[in-house]
Each structure stands twice: as C-alpha cells, then as structure tokens.
Short mmCIF file of C-alpha atoms in Angstrom, two decimals:
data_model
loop_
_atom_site.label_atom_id
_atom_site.label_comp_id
_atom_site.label_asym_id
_atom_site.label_seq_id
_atom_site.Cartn_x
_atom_site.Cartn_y
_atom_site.Cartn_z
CA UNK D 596 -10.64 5.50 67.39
CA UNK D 597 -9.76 6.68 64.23
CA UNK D 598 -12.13 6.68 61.09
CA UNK D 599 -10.52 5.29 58.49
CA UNK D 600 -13.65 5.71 55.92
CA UNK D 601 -12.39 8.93 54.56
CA UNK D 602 -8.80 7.44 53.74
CA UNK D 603 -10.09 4.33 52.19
CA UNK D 604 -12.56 6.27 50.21
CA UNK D 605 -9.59 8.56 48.99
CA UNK D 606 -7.59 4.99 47.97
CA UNK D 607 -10.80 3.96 46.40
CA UNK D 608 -10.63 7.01 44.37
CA UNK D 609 -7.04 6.53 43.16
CA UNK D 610 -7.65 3.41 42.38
CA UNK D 611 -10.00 4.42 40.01
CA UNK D 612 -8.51 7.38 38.36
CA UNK D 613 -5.71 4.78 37.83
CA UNK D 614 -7.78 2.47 35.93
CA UNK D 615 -9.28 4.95 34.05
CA UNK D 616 -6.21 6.26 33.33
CA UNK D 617 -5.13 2.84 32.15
CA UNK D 618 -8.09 1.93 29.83
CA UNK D 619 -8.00 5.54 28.38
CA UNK D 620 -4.29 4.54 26.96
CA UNK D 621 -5.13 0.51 26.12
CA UNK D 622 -9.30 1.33 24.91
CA UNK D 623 -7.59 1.60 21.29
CA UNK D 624 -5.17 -1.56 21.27
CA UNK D 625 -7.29 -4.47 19.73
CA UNK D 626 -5.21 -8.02 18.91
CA UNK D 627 -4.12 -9.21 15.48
CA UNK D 628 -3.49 -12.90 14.24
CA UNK D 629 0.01 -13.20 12.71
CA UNK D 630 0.13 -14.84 9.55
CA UNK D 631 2.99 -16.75 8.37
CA UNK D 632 3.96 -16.57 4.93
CA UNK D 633 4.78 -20.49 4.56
CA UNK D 634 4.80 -19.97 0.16
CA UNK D 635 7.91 -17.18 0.76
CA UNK D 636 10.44 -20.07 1.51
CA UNK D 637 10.00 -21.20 -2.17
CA UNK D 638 11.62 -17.74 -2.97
CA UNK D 639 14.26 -17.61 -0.26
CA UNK D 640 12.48 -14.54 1.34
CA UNK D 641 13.09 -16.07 5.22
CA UNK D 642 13.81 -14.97 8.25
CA UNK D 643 17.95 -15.16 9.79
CA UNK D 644 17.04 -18.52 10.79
CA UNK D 645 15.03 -19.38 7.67
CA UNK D 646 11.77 -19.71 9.67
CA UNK D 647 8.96 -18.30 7.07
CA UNK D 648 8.16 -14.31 7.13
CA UNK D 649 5.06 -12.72 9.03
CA UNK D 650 2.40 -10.12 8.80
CA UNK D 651 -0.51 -8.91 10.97
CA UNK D 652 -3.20 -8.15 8.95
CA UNK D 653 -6.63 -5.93 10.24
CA UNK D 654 -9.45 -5.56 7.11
CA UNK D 655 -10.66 -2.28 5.88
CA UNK D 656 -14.20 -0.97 6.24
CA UNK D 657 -16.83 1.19 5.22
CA UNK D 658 -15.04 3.84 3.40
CA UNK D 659 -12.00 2.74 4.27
CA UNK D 660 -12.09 -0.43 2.69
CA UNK D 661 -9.97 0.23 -0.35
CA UNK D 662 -7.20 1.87 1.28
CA UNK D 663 -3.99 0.43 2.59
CA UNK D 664 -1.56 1.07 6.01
CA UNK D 665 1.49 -1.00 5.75
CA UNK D 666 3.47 -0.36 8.66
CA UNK D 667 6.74 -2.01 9.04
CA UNK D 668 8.38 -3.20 13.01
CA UNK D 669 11.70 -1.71 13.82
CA UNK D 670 13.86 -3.22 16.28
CA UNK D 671 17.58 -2.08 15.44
CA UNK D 672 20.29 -3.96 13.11
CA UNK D 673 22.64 -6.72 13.07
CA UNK D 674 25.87 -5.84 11.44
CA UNK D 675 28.10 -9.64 12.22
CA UNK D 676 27.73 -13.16 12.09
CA UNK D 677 28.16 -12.68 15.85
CA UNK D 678 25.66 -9.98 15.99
CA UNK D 679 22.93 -12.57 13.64
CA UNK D 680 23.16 -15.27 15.57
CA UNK D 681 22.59 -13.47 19.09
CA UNK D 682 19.31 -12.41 16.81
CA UNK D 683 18.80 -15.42 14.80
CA UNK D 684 16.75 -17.65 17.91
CA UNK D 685 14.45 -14.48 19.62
CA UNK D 686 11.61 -12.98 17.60
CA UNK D 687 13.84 -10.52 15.68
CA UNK D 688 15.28 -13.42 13.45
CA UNK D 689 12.74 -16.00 13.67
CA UNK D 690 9.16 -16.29 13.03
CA UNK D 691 8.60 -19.29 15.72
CA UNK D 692 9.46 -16.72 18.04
CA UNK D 693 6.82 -14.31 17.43
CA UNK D 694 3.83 -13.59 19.56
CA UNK D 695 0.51 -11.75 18.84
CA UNK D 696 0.52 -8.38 18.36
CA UNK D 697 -1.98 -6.12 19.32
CA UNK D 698 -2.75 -2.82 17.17
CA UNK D 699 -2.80 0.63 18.65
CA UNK D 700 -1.65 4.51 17.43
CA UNK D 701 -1.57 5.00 13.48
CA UNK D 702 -2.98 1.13 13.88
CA UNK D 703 -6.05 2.07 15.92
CA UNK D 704 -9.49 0.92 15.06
CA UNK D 705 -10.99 3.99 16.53
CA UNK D 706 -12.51 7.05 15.08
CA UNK D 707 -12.25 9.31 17.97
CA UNK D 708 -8.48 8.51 18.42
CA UNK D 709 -7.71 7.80 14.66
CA UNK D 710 -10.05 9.65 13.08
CA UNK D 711 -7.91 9.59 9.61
CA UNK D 712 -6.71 6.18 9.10
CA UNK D 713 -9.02 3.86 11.53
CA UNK D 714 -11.00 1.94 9.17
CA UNK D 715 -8.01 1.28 6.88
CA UNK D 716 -7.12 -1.73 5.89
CA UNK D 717 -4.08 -2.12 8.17
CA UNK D 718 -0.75 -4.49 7.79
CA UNK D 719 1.69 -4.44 10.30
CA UNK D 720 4.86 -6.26 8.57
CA UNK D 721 7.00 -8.27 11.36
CA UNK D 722 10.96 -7.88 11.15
CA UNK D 723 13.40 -10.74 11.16
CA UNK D 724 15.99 -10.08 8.95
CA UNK D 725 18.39 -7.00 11.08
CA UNK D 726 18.60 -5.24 7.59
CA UNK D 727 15.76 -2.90 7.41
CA UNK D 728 14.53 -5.07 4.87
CA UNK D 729 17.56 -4.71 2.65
CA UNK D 730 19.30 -7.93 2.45
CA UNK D 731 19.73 -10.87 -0.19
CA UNK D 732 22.77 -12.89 0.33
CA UNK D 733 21.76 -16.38 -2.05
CA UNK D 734 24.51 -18.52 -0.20
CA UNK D 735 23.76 -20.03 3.39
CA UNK D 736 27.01 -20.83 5.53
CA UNK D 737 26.48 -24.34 7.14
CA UNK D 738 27.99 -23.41 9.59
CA UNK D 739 25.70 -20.65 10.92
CA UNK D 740 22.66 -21.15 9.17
CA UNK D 741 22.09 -17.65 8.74
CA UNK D 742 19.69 -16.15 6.11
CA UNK D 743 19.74 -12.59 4.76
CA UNK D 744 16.84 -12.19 2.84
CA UNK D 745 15.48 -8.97 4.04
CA UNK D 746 15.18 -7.79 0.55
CA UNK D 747 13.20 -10.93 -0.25
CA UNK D 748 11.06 -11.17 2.45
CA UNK D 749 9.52 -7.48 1.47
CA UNK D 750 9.05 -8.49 -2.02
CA UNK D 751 7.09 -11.50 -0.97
CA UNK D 752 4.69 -9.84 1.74
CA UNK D 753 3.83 -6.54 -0.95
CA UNK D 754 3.24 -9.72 -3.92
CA UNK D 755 0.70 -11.35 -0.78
CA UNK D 756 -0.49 -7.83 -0.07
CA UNK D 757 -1.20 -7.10 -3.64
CA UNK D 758 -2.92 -10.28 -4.67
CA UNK D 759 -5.37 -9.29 -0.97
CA UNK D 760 -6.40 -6.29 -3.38
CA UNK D 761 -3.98 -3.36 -2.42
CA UNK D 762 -3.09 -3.29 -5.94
CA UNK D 763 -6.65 -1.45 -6.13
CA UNK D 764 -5.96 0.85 -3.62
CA UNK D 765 -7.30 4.30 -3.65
CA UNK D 766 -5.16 5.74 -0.98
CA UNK D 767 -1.53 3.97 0.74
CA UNK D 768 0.59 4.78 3.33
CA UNK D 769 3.91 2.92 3.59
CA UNK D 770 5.07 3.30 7.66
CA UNK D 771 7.27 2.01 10.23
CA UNK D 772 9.06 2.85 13.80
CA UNK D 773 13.21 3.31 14.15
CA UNK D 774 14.64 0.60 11.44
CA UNK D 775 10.67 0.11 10.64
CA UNK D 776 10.87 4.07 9.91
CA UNK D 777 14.00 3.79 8.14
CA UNK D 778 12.85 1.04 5.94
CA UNK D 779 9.74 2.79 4.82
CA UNK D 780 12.28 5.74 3.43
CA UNK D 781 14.63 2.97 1.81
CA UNK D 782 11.50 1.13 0.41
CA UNK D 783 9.44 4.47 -0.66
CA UNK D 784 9.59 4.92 -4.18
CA UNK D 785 9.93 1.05 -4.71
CA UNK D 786 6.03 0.94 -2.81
CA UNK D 787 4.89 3.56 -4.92
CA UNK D 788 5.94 1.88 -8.39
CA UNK D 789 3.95 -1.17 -7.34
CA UNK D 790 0.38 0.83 -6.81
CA UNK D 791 -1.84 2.47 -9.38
CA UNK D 792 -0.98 5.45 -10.65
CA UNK D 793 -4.13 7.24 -9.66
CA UNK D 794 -3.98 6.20 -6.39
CA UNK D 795 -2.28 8.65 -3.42
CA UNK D 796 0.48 7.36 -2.26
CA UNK D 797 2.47 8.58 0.90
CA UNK D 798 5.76 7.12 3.08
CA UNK D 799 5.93 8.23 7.15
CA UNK D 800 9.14 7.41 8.72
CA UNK D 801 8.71 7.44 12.73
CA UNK D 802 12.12 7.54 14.26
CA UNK D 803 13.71 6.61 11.03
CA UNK D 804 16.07 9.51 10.18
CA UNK D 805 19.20 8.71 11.48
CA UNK D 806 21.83 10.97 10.94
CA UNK D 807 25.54 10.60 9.75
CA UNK D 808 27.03 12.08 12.98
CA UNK D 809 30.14 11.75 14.97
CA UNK D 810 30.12 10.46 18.23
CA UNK D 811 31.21 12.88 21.00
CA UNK D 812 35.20 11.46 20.93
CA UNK D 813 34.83 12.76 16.96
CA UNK D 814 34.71 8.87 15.69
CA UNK D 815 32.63 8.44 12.69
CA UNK D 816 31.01 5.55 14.92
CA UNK D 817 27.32 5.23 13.06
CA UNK D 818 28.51 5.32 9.53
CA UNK D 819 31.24 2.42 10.27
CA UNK D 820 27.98 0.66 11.82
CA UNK D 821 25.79 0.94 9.11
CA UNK D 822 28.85 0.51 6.81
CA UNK D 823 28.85 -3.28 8.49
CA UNK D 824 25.45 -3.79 7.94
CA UNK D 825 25.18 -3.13 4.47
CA UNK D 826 28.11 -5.30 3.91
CA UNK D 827 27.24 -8.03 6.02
CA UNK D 828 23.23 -8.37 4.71
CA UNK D 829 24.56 -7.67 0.69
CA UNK D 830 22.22 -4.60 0.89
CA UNK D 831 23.79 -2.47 -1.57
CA UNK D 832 21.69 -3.80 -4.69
CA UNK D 833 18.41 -2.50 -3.05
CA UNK D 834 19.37 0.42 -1.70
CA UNK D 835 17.48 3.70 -3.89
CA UNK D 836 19.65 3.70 -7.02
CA UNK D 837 18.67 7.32 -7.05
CA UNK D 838 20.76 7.58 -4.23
CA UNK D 839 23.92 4.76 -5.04
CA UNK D 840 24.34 6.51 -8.30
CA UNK D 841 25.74 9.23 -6.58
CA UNK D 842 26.63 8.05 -3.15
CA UNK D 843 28.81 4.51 -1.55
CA UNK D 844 25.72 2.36 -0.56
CA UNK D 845 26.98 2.76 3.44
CA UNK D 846 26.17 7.16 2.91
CA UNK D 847 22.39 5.26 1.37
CA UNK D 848 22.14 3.71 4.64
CA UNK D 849 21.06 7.07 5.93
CA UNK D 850 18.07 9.01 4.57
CA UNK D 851 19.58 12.34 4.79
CA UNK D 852 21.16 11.20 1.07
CA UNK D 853 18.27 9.53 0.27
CA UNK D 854 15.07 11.67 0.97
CA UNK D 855 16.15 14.34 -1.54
CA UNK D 856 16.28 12.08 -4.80
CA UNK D 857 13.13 10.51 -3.30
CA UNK D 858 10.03 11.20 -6.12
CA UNK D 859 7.18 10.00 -3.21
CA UNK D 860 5.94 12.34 -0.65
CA UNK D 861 7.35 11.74 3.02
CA UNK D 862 6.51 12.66 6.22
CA UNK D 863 9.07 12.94 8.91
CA UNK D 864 8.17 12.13 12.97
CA UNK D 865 11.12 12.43 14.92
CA UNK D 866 12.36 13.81 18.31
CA UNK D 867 15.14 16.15 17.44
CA UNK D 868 16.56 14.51 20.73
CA UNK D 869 16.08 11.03 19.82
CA UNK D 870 16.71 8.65 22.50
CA UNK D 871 18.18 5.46 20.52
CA UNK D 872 20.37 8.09 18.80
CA UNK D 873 21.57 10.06 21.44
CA UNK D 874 22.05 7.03 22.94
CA UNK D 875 24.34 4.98 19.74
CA UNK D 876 25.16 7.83 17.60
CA UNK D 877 25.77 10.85 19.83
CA UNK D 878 27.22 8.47 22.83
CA UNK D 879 27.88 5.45 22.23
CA UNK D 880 29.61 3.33 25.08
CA UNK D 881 32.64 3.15 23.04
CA UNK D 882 32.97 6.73 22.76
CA UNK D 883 32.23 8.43 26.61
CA UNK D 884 30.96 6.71 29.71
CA UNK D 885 30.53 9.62 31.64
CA UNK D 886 27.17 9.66 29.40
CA UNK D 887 25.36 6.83 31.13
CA UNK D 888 22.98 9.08 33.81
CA UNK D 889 22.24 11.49 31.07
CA UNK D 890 21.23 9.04 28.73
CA UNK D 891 19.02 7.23 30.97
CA UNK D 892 16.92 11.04 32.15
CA UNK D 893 17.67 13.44 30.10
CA UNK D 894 16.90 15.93 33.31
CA UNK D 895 20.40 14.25 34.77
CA UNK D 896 22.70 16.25 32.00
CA UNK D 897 24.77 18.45 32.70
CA UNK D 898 25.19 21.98 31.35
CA UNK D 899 28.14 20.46 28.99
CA UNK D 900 25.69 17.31 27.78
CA UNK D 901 22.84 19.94 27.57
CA UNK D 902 25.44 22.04 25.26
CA UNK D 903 26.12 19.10 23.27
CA UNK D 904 22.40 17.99 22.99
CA UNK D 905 21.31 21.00 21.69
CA UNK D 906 24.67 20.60 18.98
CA UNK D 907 23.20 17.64 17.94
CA UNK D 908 19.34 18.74 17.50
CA UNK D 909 21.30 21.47 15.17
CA UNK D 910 22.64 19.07 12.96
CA UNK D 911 20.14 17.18 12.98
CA UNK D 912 17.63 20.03 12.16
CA UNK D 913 20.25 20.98 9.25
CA UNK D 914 20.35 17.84 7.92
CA UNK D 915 15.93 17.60 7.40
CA UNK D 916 14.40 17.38 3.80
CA UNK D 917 14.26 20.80 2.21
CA UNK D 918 11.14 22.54 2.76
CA UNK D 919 9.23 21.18 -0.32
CA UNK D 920 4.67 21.53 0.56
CA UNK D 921 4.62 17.61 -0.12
CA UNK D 922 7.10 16.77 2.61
CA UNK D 923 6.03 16.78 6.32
CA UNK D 924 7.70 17.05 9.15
CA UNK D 925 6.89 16.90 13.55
CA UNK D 926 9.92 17.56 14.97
CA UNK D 927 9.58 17.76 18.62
CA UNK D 928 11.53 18.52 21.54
CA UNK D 929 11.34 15.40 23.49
CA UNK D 930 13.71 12.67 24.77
CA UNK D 931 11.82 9.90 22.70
CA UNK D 932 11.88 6.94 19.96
CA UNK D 933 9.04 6.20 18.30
CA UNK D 934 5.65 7.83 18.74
CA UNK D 935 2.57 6.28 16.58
CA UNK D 936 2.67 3.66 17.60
CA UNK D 937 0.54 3.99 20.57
CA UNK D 938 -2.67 6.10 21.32
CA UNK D 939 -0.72 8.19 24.38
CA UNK D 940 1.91 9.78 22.09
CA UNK D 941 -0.12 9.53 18.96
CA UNK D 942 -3.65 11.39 19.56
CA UNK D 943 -4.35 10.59 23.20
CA UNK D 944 -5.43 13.48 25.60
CA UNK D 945 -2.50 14.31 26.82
CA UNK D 946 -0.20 13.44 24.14
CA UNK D 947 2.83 14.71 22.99
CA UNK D 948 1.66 18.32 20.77
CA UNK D 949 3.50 21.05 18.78
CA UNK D 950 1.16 23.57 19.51
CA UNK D 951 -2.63 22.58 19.18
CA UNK D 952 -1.45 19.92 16.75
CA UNK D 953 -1.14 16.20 18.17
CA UNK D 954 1.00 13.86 15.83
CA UNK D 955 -2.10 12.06 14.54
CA UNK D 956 -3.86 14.66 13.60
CA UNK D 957 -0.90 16.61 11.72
CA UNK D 958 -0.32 13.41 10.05
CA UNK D 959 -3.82 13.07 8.66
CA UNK D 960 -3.75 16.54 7.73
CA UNK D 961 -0.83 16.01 5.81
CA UNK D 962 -1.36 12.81 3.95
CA UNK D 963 -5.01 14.43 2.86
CA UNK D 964 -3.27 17.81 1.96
CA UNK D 965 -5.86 19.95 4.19
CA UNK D 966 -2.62 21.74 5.24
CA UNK D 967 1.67 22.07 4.89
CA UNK D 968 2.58 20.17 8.07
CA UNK D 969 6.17 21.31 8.79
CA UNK D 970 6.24 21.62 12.51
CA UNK D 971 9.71 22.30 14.26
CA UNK D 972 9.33 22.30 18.20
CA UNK D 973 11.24 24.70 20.62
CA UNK D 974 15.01 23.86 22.22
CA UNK D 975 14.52 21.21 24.68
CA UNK D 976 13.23 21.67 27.78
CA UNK D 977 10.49 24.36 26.48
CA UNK D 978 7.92 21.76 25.21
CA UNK D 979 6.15 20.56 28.63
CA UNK D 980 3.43 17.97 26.51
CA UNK D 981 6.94 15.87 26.56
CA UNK D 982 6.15 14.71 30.21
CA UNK D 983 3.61 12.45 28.83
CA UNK D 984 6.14 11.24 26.11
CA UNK D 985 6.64 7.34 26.53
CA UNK D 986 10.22 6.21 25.88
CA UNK D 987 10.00 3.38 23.62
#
C-alpha cells in the first residue's frame, strides 16, 4: 500500500510557504476609519451625487508626529453626463458607497517595510468627483443631479487637514496613484502655498504622468478625452495658471506642460510601459482590436506591438521633467499601474527594483535629499524583478 505521509507532508509544506507568503505581503496593511466630511456640503465641496467628501486618516508618532502624507485615490475620469451618472451611485461618485480602507505601501505603519515615512501622520483622501480634483460647476441640473465639485472638495479636506495641525508641519508629502498621481502634480504648488515656509515640502505622482500621445490609428484619442473632461467638470479655473498662461487648459490636463513651470519638487514613479496607458492611450478599443491579447500579457505581443511598445516608452521617456537634482524619477520597465501602494511593489522582498534600489527606499532617499534619485530602467523585457510586479 502506498505511503502517502511523504506527499501530505510535502502539501503541508506548500501550504505553509503559501501562507507565509501571504502574510509577508498583507503583515503591513492595517485598517483605517473613513471620515465623512458632513461641514463640506455647506461649501458645495460634494461628491457627483452630492453625498459629503471622505478621508482616511492614521495619526503620527514619535518623531513622526509633525509630519504629513496626504495621498490622494485614483480611479480614472468621467468626461459626460453619461459617463457621471454610470459613476455617480458606486464609490467613485458617492461617499455612501465607500468601504474601509486598509493602509499599506507609502501608507505602511512599519519600520522595516517603510522605514522613511511609517510613523507619519498619514491621510489617504477618497475620490468622488471623476476630475482629479479639478472641478467646480455652481449649477446642479435637476435632471441629473450631478455635482462637480472636485475643486471644492480638495479645498475643504486641506482646510480640515490644516485645522488637525498640518499647518505645523515640519515635513509634507502630497501623493496619489493614476488620477490620484495626476492630481498631486495638478494640486502641487497649490499644497505647498498652504504649508509653512520652513517646512519641506515634496509632490510624488505614482502612475500620474500621462502623456499627450496618439493612439496607434494616429488619432489624437487622449487629448480629445481629457479635452471632455476639463470641459465637462469646469476644470479650467484650477488648473496651474503657470501652465494655462501659456497653454489651452485641455494641453494642462497633462503634466508633461505642467511639471516644468512647477516651483515644488516632484518625484516621478511610473512604468515606462504603463498598463492603463498602453491600454487607453496607446490602444484604445476605438483605435485597433487586434491589441486585446497583448494588452492583457504583455508576453502575448507580437514583434510589431513589441516595436510599437518600445515607440511609446521613447516618447514617453522624451517627454520626462528635465533632469533638475530636486526632481526624481523610477522609471521602470514593467507592464504596471501603480506601485506604492502596496508593500510587494513598494519595499517588499521581492519587489519591483532598478538595481539595488526598491521604490520605497529611492523615494525616501529622495524626499530627504541623501541622494539624486533619477533611475531609468532597461528596454522591456531586461528587468526580471517585474515578475513580481502586481497589475493594479
């Protein structure tokens, strides 16, 4: 008869690499009450369906007590009234939608994962406008009962934020993931006019540098998209008037024209193969369905996608902040969208590296000025840390 011992002691043992595995990536993700904002609605700073705004809020300690992490959610755009409403009833237009939200990555409570920014006092700002926090339209259609406040609803959360004694802070880091990312670019200066002038204050945009591209069928498809969205949310009056005094507010939309009349140090985290983009800049449906395997693994392409991958991480590179020591940049070779936001991509063992350098830790050494961070990965497929890259 057959012993089975030594089989089920090898499942035992999978099972428990597994788990350790598992706790290894979740040991840093602790939860957050939401707070609603109830006082905003006296302002008009709402969400699409007028619900009040929302924050996550995690207190500072020990040293870290009188500096501030705001980190604002992404979650893409709405550019109709169409477009709204499919948003205006889920948790990307109302705050009755929203759930709690645990805190991970750049959000980690951790020193051994988050060595630079873990006892922080950290805000993670909820989205419900579609506008990147741009919009302020003052009249309401009955019809729809659409808001867009954007604008609003980021004015009232940094007044909340202030009066909870970041206008003390020593050090502040504005941040945020794809329109979170772009937001902190479009918002950067703006955050740094409301702190003290002694204290040191940084942007990081993760995801957030979308490019003014043409699809692959040579349509200007992005720029027509964002061209909607600023017209639909009223979002040219708080776009960088560095940037609108020079530029239409739809080329403002995009931080290549923004980031170099930007006074505030940036850092840049991007995959120079961005999956969302690659995905609705480089291909959208509209433009090439012959796309859909290779968008979905990268490692489907063929030697004509590859060619026209590797086009686009050109331009892309091309289009970066000059090289300036108080900008940063990470711009690696994987087939990602968004990366601090959790302790595998951001400093976990494993994690996603340009050479011995994880994102957290280039990061850190950046916003502290221990070193110039301005790390530009290899041509896709060379990196092989990507494998661990999670998709988001």
């Amino acid at each position: 008869m057959m012993d089975l011992k030594p089989a089920m002691r090898i499942s035992s043992l999978i099972l428990v690499v597994y788990l350790v595995v598992l706790l290894n990536l979740e040991v840093n993700a602790y939860p957050v009450p939401m707070t609603l904002l109830s006082n905003a609605a006296a302002k008009g700073a709402v969400c699409l369906d007028g619900s009040p705004p929302a924050y996550h809020f995690s207190p500072g300690f020990g040293s870290g007590a009188n500096n501030w992490l705001v980190h604002m959610e992404g979650g893409g755009w709405c550019r109709s009234t169409a477009e709204c409403l499919a948003r205006r009833d889920t948790f990307r237009g109302s705050s009755t939608k929203m759930k709690q939200m645990s805190f991970s990555g750049i959000l980690g409570n951790q020193q051994n994962s988050n060595p630079d920014f873990y006892n922080w006092n950290k805000v993670k700002v909820r989205y419900c406008d579609g506008s990147s926090f741009t919009g302020d339209v003052e009249s309401v259609d009955p019809k729809t009962k659409l808001y867009y406040r954007g604008a609003r609803i980021w004015q009232a959360i940094m007044d909340e934020l202030l009066a909870k004694g970041m206008k003390n802070a020593a050090n502040a880091l504005l941040s945020g993931c794809s329109a979170g990312g772009l937001a902190s670019i479009l918002h950067c200066d703006k955050f740094r006019g409301l702190l003290p002038g002694s204290a040191n204050v940084k942007c990081f945009s993760d995801a957030g540098y979308f490019i003014n591209a043409k699809d692959v069928s040579g349509a200007d498809h992005i720029q027509g998209f964002f061209g909607q969205v600023v017209a639909t949310h009223g979002s040219a009056k708080n776009l960088p008037s560095s940037c609108t005094s020079k530029f239409s507010p739809t080329l403002c939309f995009f931080p290549q024209y923004v980031v170099p009349e930007m006074s505030t140090p940036l850092f840049v985290l991007n995959a120079a193969y961005d999956s969302w983009q690659i995905k609705n800049i480089l291909t959208p449906t509209s433009a090439n369905s012959d796309w859909n395997e290779c968008k979905l693994d990268i490692k489907k392409c063929s030697t004509s996608q590859l060619a026209a991958l590797q086009g686009y991480r050109s331009e892309f590179l091309s289009v970066l902040p000059g090289r300036r020591s108080s900008t940063g940049m990470f711009i690696i070779s994987c087939y990602a969208h968004c990366q601090s936001g959790s302790k595998a991509t951001w400093s976990g063992n494993g994690s996603p590296a340009i050479g011995d350098s994880s994102i957290g830790k280039a990061v850190g050494d950046w916003f502290y000025g221990r070193r110039v961070v301005q790390l530009i990965d290899c041509q896709y497929p060379c990196n092989k840390s990507c494998a661990n890259t999670i998709d988001e």
